[in-house]
Short mmCIF file of C-alpha atoms and ligand atoms in Angstrom, two decimals:
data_model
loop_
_atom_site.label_atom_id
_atom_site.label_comp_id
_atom_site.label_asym_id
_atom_site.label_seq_id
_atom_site.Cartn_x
_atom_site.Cartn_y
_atom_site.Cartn_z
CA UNK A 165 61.44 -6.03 -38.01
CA UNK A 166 61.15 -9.92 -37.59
CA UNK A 167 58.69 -10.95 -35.13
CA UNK A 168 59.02 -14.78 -34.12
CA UNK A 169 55.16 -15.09 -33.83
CA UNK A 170 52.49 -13.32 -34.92
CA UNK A 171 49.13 -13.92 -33.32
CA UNK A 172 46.14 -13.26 -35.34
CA UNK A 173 43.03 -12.93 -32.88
CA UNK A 174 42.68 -11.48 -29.03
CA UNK A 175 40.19 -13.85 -27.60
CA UNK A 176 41.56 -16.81 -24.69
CA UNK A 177 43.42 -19.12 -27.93
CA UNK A 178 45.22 -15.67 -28.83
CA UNK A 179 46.36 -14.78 -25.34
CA UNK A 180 47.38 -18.23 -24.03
CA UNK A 181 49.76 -18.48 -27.26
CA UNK A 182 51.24 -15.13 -26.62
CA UNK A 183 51.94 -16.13 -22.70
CA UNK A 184 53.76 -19.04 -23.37
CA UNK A 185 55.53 -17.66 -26.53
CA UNK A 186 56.67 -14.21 -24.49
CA UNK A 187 57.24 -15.92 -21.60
CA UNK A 188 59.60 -18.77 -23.51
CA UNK A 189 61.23 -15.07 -25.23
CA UNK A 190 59.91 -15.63 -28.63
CA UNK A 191 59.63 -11.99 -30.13
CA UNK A 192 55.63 -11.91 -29.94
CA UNK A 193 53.07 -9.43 -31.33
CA UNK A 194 48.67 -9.98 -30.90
CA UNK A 195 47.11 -8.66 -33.79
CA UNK A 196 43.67 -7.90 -32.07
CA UNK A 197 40.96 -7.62 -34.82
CA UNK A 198 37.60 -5.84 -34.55
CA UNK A 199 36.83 -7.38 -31.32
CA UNK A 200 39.65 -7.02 -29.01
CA UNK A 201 39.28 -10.07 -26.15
CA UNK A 202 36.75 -11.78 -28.39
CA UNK A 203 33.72 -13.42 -27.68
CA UNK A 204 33.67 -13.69 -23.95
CA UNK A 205 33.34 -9.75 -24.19
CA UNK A 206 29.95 -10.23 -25.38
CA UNK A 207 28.69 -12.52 -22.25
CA UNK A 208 27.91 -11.30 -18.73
CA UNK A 209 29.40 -14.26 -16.13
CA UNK A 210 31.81 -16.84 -17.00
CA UNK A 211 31.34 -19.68 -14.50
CA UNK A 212 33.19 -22.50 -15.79
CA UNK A 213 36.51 -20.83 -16.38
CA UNK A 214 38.69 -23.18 -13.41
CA UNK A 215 40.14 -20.87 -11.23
CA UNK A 216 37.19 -17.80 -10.30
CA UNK A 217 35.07 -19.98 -7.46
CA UNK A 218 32.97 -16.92 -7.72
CA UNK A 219 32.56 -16.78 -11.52
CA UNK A 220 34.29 -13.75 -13.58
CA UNK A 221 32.67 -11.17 -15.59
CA UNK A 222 33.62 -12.39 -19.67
CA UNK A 223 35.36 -8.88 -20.45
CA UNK A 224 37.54 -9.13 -17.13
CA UNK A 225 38.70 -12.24 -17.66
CA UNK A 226 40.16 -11.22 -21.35
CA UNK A 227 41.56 -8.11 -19.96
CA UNK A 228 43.41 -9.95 -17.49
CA UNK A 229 44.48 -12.29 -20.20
CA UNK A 230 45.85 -9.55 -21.94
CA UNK A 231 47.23 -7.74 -18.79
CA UNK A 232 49.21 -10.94 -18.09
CA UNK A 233 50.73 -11.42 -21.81
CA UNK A 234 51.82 -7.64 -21.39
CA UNK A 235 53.69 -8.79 -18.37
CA UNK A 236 56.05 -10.88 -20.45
CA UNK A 237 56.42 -8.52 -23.40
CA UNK A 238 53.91 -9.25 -25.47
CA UNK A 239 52.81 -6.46 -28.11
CA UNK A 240 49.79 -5.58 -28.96
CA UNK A 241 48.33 -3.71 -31.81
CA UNK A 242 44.38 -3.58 -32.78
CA UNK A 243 44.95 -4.24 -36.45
CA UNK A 244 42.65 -6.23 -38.69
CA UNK A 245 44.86 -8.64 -40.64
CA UNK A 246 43.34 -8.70 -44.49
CA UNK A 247 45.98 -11.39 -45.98
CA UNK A 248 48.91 -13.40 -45.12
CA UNK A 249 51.36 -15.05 -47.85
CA UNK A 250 54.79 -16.90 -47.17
CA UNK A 251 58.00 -14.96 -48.47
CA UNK A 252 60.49 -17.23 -50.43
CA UNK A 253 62.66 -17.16 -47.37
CA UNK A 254 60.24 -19.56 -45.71
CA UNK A 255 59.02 -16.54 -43.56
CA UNK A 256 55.52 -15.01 -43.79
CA UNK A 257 53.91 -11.43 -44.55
CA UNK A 258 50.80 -10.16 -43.07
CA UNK A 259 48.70 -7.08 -44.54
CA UNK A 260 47.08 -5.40 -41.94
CA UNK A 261 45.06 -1.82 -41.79
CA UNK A 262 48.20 -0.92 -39.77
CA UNK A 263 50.63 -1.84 -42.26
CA UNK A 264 52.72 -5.15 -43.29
CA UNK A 265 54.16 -7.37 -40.85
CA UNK A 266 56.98 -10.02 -40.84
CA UNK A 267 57.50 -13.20 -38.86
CA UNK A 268 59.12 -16.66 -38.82
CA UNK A 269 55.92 -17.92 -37.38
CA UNK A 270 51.99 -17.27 -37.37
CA UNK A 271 49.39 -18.28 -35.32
CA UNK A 272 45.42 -18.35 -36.13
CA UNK A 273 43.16 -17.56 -33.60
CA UNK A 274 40.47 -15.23 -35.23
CA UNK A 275 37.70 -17.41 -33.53
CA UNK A 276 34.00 -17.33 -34.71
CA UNK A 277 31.74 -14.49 -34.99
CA UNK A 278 27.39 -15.14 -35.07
CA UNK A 279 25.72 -16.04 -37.57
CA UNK A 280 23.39 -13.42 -39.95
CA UNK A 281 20.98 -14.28 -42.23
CA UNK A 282 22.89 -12.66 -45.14
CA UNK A 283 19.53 -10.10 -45.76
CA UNK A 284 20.07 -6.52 -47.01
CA UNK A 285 17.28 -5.18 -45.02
CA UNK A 286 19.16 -7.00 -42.17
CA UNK A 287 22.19 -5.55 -42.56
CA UNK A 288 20.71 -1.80 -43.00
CA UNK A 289 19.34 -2.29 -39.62
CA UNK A 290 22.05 -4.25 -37.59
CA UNK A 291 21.76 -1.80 -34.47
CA UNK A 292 18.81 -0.28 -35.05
CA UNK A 293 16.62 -3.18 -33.25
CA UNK A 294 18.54 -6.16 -35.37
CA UNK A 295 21.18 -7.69 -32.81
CA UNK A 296 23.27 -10.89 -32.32
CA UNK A 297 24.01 -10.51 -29.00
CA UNK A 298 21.22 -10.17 -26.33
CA UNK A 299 23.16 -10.03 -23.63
CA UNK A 300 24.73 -6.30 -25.41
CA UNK A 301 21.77 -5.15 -26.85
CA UNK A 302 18.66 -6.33 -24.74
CA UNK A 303 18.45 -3.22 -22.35
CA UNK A 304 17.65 -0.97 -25.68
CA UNK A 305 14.13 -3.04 -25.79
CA UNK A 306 12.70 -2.50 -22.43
CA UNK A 307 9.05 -2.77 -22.84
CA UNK A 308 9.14 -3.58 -26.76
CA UNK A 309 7.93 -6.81 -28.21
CA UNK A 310 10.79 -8.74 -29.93
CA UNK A 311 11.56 -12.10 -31.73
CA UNK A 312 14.74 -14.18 -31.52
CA UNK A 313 15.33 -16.53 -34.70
CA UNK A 314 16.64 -20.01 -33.76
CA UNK A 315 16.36 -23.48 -32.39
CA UNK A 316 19.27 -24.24 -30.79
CA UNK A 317 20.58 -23.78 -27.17
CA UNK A 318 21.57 -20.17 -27.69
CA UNK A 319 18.21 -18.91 -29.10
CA UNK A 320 16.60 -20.05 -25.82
CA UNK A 321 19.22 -18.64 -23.41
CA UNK A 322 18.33 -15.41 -25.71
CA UNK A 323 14.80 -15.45 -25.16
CA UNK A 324 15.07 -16.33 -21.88
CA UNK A 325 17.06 -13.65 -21.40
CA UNK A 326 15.24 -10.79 -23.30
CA UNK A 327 12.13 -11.67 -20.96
CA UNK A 328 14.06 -9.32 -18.15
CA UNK A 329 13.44 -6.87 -20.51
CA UNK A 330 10.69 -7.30 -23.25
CA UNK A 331 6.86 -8.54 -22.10
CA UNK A 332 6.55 -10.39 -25.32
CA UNK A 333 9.02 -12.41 -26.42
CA UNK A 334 8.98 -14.65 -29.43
CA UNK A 335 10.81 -17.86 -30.98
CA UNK A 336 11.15 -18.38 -35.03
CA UNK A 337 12.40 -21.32 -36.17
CA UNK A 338 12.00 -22.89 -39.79
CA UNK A 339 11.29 -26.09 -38.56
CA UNK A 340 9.42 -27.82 -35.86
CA UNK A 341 11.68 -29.82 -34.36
CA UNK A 342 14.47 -27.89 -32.04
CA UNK A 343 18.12 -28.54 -31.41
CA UNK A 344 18.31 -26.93 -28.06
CA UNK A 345 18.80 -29.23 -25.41
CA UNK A 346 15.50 -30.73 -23.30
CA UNK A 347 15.76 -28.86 -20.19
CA UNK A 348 16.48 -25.09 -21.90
CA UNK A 349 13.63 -26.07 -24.54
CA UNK A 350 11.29 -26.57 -21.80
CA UNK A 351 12.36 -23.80 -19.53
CA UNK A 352 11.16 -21.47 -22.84
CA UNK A 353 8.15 -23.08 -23.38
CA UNK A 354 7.32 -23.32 -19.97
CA UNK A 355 7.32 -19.00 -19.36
CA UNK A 356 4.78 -17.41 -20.37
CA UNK A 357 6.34 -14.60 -22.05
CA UNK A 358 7.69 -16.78 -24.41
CA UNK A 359 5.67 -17.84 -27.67
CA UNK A 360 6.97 -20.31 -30.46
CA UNK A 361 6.12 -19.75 -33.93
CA UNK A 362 7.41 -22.78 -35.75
CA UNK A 363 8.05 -23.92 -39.65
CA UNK A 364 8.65 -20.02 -40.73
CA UNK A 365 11.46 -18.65 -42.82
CA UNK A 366 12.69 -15.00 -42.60
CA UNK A 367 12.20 -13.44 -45.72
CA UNK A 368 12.88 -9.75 -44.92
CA UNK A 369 13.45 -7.62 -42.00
CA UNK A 370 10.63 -4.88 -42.39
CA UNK A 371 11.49 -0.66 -41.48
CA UNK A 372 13.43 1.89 -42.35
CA UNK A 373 15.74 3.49 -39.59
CA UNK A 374 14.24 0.72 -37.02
CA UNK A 375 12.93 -2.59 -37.10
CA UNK A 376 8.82 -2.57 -37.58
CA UNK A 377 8.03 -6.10 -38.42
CA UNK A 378 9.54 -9.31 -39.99
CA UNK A 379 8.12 -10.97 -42.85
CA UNK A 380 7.98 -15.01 -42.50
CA UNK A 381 7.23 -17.17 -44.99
CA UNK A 382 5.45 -20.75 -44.18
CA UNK A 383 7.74 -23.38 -45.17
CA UNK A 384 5.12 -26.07 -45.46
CA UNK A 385 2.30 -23.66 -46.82
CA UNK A 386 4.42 -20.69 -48.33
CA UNK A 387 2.29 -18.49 -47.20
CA UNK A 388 3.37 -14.88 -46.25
CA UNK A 389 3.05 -12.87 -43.37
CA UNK A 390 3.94 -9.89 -41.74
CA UNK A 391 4.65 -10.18 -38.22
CA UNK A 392 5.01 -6.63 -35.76
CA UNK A 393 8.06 -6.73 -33.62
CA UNK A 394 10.53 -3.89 -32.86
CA UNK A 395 13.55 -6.30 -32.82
CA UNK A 396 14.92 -8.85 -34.07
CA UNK A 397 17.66 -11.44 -32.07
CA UNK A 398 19.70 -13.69 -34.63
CA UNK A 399 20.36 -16.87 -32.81
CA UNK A 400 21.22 -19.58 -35.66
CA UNK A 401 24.90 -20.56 -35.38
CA UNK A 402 28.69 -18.61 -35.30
CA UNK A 403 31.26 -18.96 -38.28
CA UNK A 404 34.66 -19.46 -38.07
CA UNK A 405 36.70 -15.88 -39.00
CA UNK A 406 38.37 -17.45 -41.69
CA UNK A 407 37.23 -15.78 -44.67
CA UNK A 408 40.65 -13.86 -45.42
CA UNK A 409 42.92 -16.67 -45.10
CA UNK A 410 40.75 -18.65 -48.45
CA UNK A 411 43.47 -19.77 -50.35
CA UNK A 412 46.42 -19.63 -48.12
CA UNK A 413 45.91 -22.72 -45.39
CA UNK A 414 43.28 -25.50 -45.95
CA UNK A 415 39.95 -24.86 -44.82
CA UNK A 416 36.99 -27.61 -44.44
CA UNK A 417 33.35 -26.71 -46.18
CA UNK A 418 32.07 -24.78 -43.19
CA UNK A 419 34.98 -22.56 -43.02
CA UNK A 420 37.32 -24.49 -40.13
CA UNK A 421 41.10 -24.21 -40.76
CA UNK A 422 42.44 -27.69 -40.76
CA UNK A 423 45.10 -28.89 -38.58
CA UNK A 424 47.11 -32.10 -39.11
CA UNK A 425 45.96 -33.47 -35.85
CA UNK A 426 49.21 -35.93 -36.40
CA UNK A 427 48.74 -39.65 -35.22
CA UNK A 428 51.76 -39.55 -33.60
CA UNK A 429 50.63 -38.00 -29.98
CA UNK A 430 54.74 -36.65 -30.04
CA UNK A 431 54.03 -34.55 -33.70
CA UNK A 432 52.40 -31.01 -33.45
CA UNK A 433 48.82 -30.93 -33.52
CA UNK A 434 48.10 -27.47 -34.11
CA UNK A 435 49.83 -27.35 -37.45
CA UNK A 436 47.89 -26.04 -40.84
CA UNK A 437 48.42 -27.36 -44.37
CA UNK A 438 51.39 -24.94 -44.18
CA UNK A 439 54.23 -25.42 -42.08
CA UNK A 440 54.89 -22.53 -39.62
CA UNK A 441 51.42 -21.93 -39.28
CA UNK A 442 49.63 -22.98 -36.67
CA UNK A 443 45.84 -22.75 -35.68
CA UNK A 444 43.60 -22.57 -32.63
CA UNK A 445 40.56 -21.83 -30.16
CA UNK A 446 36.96 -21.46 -32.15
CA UNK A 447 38.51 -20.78 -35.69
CA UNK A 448 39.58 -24.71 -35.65
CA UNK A 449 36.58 -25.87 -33.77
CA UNK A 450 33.02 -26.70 -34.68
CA UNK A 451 32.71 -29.28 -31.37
CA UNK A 452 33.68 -27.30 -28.00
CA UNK A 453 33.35 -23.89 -28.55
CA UNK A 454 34.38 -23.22 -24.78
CA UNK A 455 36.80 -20.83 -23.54
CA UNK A 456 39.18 -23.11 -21.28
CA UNK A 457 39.53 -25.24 -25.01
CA UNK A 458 40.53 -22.46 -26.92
CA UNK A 459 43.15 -21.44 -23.88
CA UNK A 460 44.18 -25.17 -24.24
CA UNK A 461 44.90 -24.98 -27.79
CA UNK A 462 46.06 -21.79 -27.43
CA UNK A 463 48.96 -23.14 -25.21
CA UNK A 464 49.52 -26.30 -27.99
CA UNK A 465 50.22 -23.99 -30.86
CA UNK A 466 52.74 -21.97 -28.99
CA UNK A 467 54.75 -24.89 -28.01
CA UNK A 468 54.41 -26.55 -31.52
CA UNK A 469 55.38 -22.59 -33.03
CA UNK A 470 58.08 -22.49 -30.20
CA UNK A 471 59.37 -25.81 -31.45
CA UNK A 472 59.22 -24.97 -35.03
CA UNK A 473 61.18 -22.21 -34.81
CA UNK A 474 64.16 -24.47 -32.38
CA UNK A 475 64.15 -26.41 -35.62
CA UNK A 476 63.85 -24.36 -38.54
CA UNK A 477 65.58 -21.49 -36.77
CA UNK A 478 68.72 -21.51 -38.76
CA UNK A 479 67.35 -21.81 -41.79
CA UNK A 480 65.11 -18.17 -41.53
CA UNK A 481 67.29 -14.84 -42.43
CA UNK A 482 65.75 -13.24 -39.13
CA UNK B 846 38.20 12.18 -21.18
CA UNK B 847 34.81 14.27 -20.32
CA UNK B 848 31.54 13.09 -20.14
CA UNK B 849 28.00 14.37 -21.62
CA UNK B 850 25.27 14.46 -20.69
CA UNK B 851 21.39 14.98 -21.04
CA UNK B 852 21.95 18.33 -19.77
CA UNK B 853 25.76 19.24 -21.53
CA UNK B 854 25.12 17.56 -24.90
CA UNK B 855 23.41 21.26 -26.38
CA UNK B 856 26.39 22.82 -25.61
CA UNK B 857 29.05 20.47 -25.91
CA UNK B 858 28.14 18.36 -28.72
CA UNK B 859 25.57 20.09 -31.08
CA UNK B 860 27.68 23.34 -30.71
CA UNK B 861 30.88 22.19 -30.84
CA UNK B 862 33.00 24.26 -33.07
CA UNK B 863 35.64 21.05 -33.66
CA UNK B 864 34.27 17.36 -34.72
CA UNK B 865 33.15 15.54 -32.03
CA UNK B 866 33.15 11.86 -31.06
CA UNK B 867 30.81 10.59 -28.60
CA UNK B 868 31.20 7.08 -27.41
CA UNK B 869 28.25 5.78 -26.24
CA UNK B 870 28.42 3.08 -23.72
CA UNK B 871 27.29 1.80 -20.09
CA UNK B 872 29.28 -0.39 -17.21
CA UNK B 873 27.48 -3.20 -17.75
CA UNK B 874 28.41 -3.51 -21.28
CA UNK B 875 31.66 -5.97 -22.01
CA UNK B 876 32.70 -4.13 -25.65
CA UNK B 877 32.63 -0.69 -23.90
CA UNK B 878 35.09 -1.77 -21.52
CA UNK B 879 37.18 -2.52 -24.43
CA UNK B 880 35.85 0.38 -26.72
CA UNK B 881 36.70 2.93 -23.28
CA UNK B 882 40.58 2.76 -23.64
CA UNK B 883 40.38 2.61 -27.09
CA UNK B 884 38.71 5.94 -27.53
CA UNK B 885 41.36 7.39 -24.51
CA UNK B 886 43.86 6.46 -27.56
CA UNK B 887 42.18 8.39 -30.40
CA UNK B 888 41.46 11.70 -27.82
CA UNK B 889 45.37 11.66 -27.35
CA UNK B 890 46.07 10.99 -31.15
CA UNK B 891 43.64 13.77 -32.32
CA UNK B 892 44.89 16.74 -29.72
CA UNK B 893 42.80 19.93 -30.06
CA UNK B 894 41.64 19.26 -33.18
CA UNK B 895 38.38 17.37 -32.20
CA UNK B 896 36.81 16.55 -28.97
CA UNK B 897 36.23 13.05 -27.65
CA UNK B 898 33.56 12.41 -24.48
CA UNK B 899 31.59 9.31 -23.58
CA UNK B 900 28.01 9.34 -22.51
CA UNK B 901 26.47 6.86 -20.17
CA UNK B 902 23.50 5.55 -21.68
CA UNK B 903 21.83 4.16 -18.52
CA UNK B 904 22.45 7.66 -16.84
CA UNK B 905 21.44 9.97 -20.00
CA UNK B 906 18.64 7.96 -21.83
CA UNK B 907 17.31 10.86 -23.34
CA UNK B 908 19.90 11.58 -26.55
CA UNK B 909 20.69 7.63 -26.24
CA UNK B 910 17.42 7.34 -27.45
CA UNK B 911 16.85 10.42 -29.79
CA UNK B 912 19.77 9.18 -31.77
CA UNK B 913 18.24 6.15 -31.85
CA UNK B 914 21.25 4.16 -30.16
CA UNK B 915 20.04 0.10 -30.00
CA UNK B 916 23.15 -1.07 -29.42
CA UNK B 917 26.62 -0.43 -27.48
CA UNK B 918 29.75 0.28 -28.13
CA UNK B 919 28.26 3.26 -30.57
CA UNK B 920 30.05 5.69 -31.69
CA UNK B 921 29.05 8.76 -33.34
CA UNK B 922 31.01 11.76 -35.05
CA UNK B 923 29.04 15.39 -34.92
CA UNK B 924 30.28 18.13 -37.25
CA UNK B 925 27.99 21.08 -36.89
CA UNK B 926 25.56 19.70 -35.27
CA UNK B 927 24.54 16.63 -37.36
CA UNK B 928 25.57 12.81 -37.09
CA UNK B 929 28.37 12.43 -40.14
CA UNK B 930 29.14 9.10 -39.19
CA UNK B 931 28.07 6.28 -37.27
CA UNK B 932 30.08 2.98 -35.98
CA UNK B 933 27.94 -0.15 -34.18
CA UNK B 934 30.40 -2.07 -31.89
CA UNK B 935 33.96 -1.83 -31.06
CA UNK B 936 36.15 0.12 -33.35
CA UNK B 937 39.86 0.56 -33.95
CA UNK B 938 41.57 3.58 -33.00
CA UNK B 939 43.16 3.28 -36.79
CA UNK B 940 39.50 4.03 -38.09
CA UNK B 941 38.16 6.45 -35.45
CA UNK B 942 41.27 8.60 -36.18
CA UNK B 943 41.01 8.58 -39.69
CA UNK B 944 38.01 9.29 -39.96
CA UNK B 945 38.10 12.24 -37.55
CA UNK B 946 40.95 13.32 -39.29
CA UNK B 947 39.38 13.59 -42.63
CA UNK B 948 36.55 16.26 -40.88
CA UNK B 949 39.32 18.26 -39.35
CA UNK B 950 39.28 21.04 -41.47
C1 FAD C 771 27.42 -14.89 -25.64
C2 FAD C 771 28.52 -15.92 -25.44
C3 FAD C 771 28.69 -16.48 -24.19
C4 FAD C 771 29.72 -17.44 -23.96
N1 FAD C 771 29.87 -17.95 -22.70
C5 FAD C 771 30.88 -18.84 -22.46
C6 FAD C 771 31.10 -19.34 -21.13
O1 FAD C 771 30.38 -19.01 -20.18
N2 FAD C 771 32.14 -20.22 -20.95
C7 FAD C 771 32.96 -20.60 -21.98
O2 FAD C 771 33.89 -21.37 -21.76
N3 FAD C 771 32.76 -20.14 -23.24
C8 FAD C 771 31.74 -19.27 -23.51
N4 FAD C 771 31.55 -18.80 -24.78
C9 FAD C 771 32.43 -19.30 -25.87
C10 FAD C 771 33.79 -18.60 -25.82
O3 FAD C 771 33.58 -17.21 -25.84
C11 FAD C 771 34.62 -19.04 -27.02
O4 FAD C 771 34.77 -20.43 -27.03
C12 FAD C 771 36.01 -18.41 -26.97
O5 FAD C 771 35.93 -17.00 -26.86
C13 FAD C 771 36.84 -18.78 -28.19
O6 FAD C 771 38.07 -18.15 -28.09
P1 FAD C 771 38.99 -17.83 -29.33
O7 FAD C 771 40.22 -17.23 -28.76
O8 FAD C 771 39.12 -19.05 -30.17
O9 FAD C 771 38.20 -16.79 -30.24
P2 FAD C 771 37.34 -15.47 -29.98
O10 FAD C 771 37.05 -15.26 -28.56
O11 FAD C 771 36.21 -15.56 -30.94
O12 FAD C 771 38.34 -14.31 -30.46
C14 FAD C 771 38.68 -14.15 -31.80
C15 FAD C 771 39.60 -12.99 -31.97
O13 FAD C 771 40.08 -12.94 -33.31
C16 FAD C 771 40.08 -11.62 -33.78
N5 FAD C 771 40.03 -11.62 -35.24
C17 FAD C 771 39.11 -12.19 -36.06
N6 FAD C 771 39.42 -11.96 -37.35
C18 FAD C 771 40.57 -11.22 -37.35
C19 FAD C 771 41.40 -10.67 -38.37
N7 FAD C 771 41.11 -10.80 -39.66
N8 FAD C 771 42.50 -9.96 -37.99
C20 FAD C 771 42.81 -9.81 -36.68
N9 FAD C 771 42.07 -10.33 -35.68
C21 FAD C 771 40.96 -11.01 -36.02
C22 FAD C 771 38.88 -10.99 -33.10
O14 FAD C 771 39.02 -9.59 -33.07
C23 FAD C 771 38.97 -11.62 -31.71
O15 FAD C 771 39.84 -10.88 -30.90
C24 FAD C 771 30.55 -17.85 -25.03
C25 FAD C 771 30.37 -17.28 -26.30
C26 FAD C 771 29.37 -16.32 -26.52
C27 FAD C 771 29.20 -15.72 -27.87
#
């Protein structure tokens, strides 16, 4: 079967492009990944989403995304897509855990996932007090002393956070200065239950089926020490899901997929290095990283798929 | 799908004579919601062959915490009484299945 568009990714950019594609009867199918509804399933209340005066919890606001595709036909399978490569008939072929797939056009919209540090001893014990996502995890460490690493906005909202939780909560970073904003910086500093350790690199996570301590190394002194916590909150950036596509549409050094952002404000903007591919939400964007822009681009890379397809139409063996 | 809990997961879990799933998870969790329906999928797909429950962490702490669960959505497979397999965060039905499938003897 030949689907018109093929959405790779399940978080607000995936959903908006399958309601306007379904809804302008483009054969439409959401390939959903390993976090159906994305990121916003990870967060408690969404409060800037126009439209909820009373906010909306994150994972209802996907699900009613979704419900609302479903209404116009969209389909939806929780595959992972692992590679997708363009057929000499100008049409493209997606490798999934569920199988191949066909269709005349493809949209991106794998969004970002957090950041880790890239440690084995971090990745033996992701879920066994090493985390990425307070908001999921931080009931597990009621009454345990724990650490977030970061200096940016989200490793304060983390601490902050954890302190409903933990009586001892405290901030690595590997430098002294801090990205985070002014007013969440202070708001840390100024609680009590909040310590800063500054200028310290993680060097290992320390246990063996849970988190015991961290090891830090001084960046200025290199010395080495072992600090006692029973877990450990990564704070220090997202990636882009992009990793599979290497090779296929352009990426920049950090992982983006490029669009062609055309001068022309009439020319698609949502378009990769390869024609019939287009690309949106977090996966295409290291600035915004909201959910209402990822919606929004969402919406542009249907039109610009719907309109590719008005004008290549003829020339696909569908 | 059936719950377990504190006081069922003896008899259901650690004496099942089928695999079991258990999908641990709690309302206020965002993946769970998404995990829930998910796991509703592979306890239709599997049949008979291997039992699928959910238990509330909030509500049964104690095996939450004796299998050492730090996060949610996780999902363990029992065969026999021992953990066989253990997924952190939300999981296709495509693995859960085949993975149960491959202990259904
Ligand atoms: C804790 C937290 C709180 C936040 N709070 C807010 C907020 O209050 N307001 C706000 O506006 N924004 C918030 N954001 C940001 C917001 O969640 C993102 O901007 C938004 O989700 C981006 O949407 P997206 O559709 O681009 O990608 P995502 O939501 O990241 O979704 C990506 C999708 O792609 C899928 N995928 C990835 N790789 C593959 C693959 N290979 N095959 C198939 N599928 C794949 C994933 O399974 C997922 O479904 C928050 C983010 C976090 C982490």
């Amino acid at each position: 079967m030949m689907y018109d568009v093929v959405i790779i990714g399940s978080g607000p950019a995936g959903y908006t492009a399958a309601l306007y594609t379904s809804r302008a009867f483009l054969k439409t199918l959401i390939l959903s990944g390993l976090v159906p509804g994305g990121q916003l399933t990870t967060t408690t209340e969404v409060d800037n989403f126009p439209g909820f005066p009373k906010g909306i919890l994150g994972s209802q606001l996907v699900m009613d995304m979704k419900t609302q595709t479903e209404r116009f036909g969209t389909e939806i399978r929780n595959s992972v897509v692992s590679s997708v490569s363009k057929s000499p008939d100008g049409t493209f072929i997606l490798t999934t855990d569920g199988g191949e797939v066909r269709t005349k056009t493809v949209i991106i919209a794998t969004g970002a996932s957090a950041m880790y540090l890239g440690l084995p001893s971090e990745e033996k014990l992701r879920g066994k007090g090493v985390s990425a996502c307070a908001t999921c995890d931080g009931f597990f460490f009621r009454g345990k002393v724990v650490v977030v690493i970061g200096g940016g906005d989200t490793a304060m909202e983390e601490a902050t956070f954890l302190t409903k939780f933990s009586p001892k909560v405290t901030i690595i970073h590997r430098r002294d200065e801090f990205r985070a904003s002014a007013i969440m910086l202070d708001r840390a500093k100024k609680d009590p239950r909040i310590a800063f350790l500054t200028n310290k690199i993680v060097e290992e996570i320390v246990g063996e089926t849970e988190v015991t301590g961290i090891r830090l190394k001084d960046a200025k002194t290199g010395e080495v020490i072992e600090y006692p916590t029973q877990g450990v909150f990564l704070a220090i950036g997202h990636k882009p899901n992009t990793e599979f596509l290497k090779g296929f549409v352009d990426l920049d050094p950090k992982g983006y997929v490029v669009v062609t952002r055309a001068a022309s404000p009439l020319s698609p903007q949502t378009e990769t290095a390869v024609p019939g591919v287009f690309a949106a939400g977090d996966c295409v964007d290291p600035r915004y990283r909201q959910a209402i822009v990822a919606a929004g681009q969402g919406c542009m890379a249907a039109m610009d798929a719907e309109k590719y397809i008005e004008t290549h139409g003829t020339e696909n063996h569908a | 799908m059936a719950d377990v809990t504190d006081q069922t997961f003896e008899s259901e879990v650690m004496k099942s004579a089928t695999p079991v799933l258990v999908d641990f998870w709690a309302v206020w969790c965002g993946p769970c919601q998404v995990q829930g329906p998910i796991v509703e999928e592979v306890a239709a797909a599997v049949g008979e062959k291997a039992k699928v429950v959910k238990l509330n962490v909030d509500e049964n702490p104690v095996h939450a915490q004796k299998f050492g669960v730090m996060s949610i959505p996780t999902l363990m497979i029992f065969k026999g009484g021992t953990v066989v397999k253990q997924f952190i965060g939300v999981t296709s039905k495509d693995v859960l299945v085949s993975e149960l499938t491959k202990l259904i003897s």
